[in-house]
Every structure is written in structure tokens, then in C-alpha cells.
Coordinates of C-alpha atoms in Angstrom, one line a residue:
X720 CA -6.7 -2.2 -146.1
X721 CA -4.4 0.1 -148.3
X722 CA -7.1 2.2 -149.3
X723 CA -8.1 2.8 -145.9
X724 CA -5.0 3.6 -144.9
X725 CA -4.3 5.9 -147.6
X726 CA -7.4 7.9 -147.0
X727 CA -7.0 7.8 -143.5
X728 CA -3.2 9.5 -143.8
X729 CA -3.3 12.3 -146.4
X730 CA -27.7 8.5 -143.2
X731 CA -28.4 11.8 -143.1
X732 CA -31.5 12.7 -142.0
X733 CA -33.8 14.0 -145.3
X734 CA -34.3 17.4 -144.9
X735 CA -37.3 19.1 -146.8
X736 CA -36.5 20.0 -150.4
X737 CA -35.4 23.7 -150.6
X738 CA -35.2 26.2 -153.7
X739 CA -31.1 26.7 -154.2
X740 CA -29.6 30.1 -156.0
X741 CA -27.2 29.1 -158.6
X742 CA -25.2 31.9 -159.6
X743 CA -24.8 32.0 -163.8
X744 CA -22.3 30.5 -165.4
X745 CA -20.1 32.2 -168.2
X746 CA -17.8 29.4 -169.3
X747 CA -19.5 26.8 -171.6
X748 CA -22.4 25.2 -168.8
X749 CA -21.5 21.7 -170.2
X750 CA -17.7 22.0 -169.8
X751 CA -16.0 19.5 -167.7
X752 CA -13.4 20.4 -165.0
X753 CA -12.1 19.9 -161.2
X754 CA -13.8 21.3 -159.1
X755 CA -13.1 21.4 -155.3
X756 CA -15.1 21.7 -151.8
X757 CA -12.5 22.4 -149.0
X758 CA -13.6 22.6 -145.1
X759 CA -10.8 24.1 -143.2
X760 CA -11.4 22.6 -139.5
X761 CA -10.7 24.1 -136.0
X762 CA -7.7 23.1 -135.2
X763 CA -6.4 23.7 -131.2
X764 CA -3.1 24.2 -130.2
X765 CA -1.1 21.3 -128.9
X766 CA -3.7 18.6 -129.6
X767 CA -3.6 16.1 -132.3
X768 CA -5.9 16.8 -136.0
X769 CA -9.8 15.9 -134.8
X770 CA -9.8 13.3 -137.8
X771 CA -13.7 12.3 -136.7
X772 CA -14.9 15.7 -138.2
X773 CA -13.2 14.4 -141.8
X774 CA -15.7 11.6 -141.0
X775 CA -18.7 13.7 -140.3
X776 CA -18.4 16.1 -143.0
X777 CA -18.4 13.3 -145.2
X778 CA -21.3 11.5 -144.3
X779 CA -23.4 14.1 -143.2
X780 CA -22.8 16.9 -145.3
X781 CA -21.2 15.7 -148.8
X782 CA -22.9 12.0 -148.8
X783 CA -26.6 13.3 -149.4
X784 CA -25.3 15.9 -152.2
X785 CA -23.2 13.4 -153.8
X786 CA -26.4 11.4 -154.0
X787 CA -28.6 13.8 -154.8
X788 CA -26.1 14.6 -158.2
X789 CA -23.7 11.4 -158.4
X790 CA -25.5 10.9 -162.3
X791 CA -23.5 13.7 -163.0
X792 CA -20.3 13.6 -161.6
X793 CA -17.8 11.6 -164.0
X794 CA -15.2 11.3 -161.0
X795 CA -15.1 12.2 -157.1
X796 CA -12.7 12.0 -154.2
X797 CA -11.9 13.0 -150.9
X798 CA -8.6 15.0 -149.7
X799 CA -7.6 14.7 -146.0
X800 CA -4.4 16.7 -144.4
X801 CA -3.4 18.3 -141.3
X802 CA -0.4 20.6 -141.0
X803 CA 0.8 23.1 -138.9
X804 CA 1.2 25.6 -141.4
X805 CA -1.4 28.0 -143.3
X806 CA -3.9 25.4 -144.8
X807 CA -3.8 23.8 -141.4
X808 CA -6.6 20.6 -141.2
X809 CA -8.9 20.5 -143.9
X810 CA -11.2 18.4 -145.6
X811 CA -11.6 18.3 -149.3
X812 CA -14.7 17.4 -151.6
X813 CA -12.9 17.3 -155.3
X814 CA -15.6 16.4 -158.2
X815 CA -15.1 16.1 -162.0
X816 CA -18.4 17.7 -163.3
X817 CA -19.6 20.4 -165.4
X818 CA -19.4 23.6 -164.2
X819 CA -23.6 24.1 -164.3
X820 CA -23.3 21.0 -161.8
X821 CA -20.3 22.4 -160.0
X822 CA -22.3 25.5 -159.3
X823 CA -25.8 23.2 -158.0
X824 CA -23.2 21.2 -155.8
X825 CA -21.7 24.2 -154.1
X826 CA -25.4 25.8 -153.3
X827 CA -26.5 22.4 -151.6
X828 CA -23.7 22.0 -149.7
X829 CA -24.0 25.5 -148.4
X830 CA -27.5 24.6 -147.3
X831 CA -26.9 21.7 -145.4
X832 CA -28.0 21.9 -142.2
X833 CA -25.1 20.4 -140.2
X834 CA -22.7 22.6 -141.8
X835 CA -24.4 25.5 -140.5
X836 CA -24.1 23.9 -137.0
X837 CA -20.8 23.4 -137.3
X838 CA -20.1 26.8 -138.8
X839 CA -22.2 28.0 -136.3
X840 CA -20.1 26.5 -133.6
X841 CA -17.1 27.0 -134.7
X842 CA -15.9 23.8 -135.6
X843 CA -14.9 24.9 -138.5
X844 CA -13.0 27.9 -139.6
X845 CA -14.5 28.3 -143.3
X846 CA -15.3 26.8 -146.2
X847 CA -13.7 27.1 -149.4
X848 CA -15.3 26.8 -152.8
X849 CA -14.0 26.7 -156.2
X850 CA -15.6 29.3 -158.7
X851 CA -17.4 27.2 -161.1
X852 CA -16.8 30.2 -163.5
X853 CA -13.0 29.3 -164.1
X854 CA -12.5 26.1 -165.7
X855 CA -8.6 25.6 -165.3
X856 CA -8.3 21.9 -164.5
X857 CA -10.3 20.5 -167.6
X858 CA -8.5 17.4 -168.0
X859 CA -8.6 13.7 -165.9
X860 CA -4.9 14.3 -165.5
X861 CA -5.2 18.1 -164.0
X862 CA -5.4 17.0 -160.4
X863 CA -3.2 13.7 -160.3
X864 CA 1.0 14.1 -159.8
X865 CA 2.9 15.5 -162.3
X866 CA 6.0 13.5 -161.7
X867 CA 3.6 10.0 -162.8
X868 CA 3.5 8.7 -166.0
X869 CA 0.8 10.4 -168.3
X870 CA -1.2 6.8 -168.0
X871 CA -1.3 6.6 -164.1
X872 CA -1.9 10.4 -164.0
X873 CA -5.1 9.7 -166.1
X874 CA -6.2 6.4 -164.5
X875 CA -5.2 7.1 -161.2
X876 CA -8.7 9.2 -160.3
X877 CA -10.7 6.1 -160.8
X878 CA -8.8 4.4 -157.9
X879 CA -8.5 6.9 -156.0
X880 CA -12.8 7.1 -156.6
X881 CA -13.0 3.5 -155.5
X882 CA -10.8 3.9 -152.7
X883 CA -13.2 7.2 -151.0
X884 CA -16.2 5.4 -152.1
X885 CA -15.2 2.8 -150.3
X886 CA -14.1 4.4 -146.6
X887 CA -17.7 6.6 -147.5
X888 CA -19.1 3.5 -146.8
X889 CA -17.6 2.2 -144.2
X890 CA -18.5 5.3 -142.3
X891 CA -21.9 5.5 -143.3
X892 CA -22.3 1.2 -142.7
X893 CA -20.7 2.2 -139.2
X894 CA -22.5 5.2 -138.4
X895 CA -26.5 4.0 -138.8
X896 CA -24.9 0.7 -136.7
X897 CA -24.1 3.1 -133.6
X898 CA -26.9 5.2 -134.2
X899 CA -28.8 1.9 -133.9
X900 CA -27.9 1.0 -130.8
X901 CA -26.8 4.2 -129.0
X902 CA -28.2 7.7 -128.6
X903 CA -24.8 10.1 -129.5
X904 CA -25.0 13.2 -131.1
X905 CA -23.0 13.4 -133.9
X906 CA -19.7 14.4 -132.0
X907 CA -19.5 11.2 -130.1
X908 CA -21.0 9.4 -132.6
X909 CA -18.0 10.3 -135.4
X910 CA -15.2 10.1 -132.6
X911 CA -16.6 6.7 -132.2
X912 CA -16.7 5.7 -135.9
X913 CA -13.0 7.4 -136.6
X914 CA -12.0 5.2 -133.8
X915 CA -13.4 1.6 -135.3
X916 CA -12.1 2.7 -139.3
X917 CA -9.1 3.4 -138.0
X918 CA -8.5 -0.1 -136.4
X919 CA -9.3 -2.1 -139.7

């Protein structure tokens, strides 16, 4: 239950195999860092965050790229907020990889197809990727809470790992069970799932 409330406050269909553009790297290609995805989703005045496109972005877009490359990501999560102010609702992919990978991860997810529908509709307002080039969070510890102890800032990733893997899951387990037994498109589909994680 905690993790699921902590992610929930702060299958895709295989698509043909496509030739990606990764731009070159200049820092060292096997360097380790942080490296972040961030979706910043439409947000309407005067109604609550739509919390089910967290949920859809993560199963249809990130899940078959975190597949695809999970051998070499060291440590993943997933960052959910919504505020009224100038970051507003977004979404965030955050990997521990080398910046080579970084730079193969941000050219898939760019050429997923239901990201381009959602751009496309304007469901979301942009997406926001970190420049593989600058490695400025090259330690475990560069992403956790300052104000922790050195220990939990180090260990506290690998929860934090367990803790998205785990709510991937249950959207994913949730999803291809609706899917099953109902024709949705993915908008009604995701409300639905939000609707059932959130009641665990």
C-alpha cells in the first residue's frame, strides 16, 4: 500500500522496428548519470490533475522503451506532481544510465507512436528531455534529498525503483484485464485503471 500511495501523490502494441537518430555524444559514452524524461500534461482550468494520463504515458509510451533497454539502466523511477504554478502536471521518466543509452532512450521515446497522438492532440503541452551531453548528476545520491543521511540518499533509489516497478505493473496487469474484456480507447481505458490503483 505505501508505495502505491506514495507514487500516486507526488501492453503496448509492437510497433515495427524503426532506424532511430542518436545525436553524438561528447562526454565519455560510458559515463553514468541522471537523466530525466518529463511530459508536461494539459492541464484545464478549474478541474482536478488528469492523473490517468500519468498512467498512460507509463504504460504505453515508457514501458516498451524501458524494455527494450532495461539491461542497461542501473536505476529507474517515475516522478508525479501537479501544481498550479509554472511546471504545472507533469510526468517524469528519471533513469541512471550512460549517457550513449540516455541519448538511444530519448530517440525511442520520441518515436512512440502514442506520444505523437497525444502531442498531436494536445494532451500534452511538451516534452522535456535532458541533454545526454551534460553529465551533472553522476552520482546515486545526485537526485535523492539533500537534507537525508548520505546512506538513505544512496539507497533510497533502489526503493524508490521497487516502488515504480511495482505501480508499472499494476497498471500494465490492470490494463490488458480491461482491454480483455472491454473495447476502450486508451482514454477510457486509463481513467478506468487510475480509478481501480487508486482504490488499493
Amino acid at each position: 500500500l505505501v508505495p502505491i500511495v506514495f507514487l500516486s501523490a507526488c501492453a503496448a502494441s509492437k510497433q515495427p522496428e524503426k532506424t532511430l537518430e542518436v545525436p553524438a555524444i561528447a562526454v565519455d559514452a560510458n559515463s553514468l548519470g541522471w537523466h530525466r524524461i518529463s511530459f508536461e500534461i494539459t492541464w484545464p482550468e478549474h478541474q482536478q490533475p488528469l492523473w490517468y494520463r500519468d498512467a498512460l504515458l507509463a504504460d504505453r509510451v515508457v514501458a516498451p522503451v524501458l524494455q527494450r533497454y532495461r539491461q542497461d539502466i542501473r536505476l529507474w523511477r517515475f516522478h508525479r506532481r501537479a501544481n498550479r504554478d509554472a511546471a504545472g502536471h507533469r510526468f517524469s521518466f528519471i533513469f541512471y544510465t550512460s549517457a550513449v543509452t540516455a541519448a538511444q532512450i530519448n530517440a525511442a521515446v520520441k518515436n512512440q507512436t502514442p506520444l505523437r497522438k497525444l502531442l498531436s492532440e494536445k494532451q500534452l503541452v511538451r516534452v522535456d528531455y535532458d541533454n545526454p551531453e551534460v553529465n551533472d548528476k553522476p552520482h546515486i545520491e545526485d537526485t535523492s534529498d539533500p537534507i537525508w543521511p548520505l546512506i538513505v540518499q544512496k539507497t533510497w533509489p533502489s526503493y524508490i525503483m521497487g516502488a515504480s516497478e511495482m505501480w508499472l505493473g499494476l497498471i500494465h496487469e490492470l490494463a490488458a484485464a480491461i482491454r480483455k474484456d472491454e473495447n476502450k480507447d486508451d482514454e477510457a481505458l486509463y481513467q478506468e485503471v487510475q480509478k481501480e490503483v487508486s482504490d488499493y
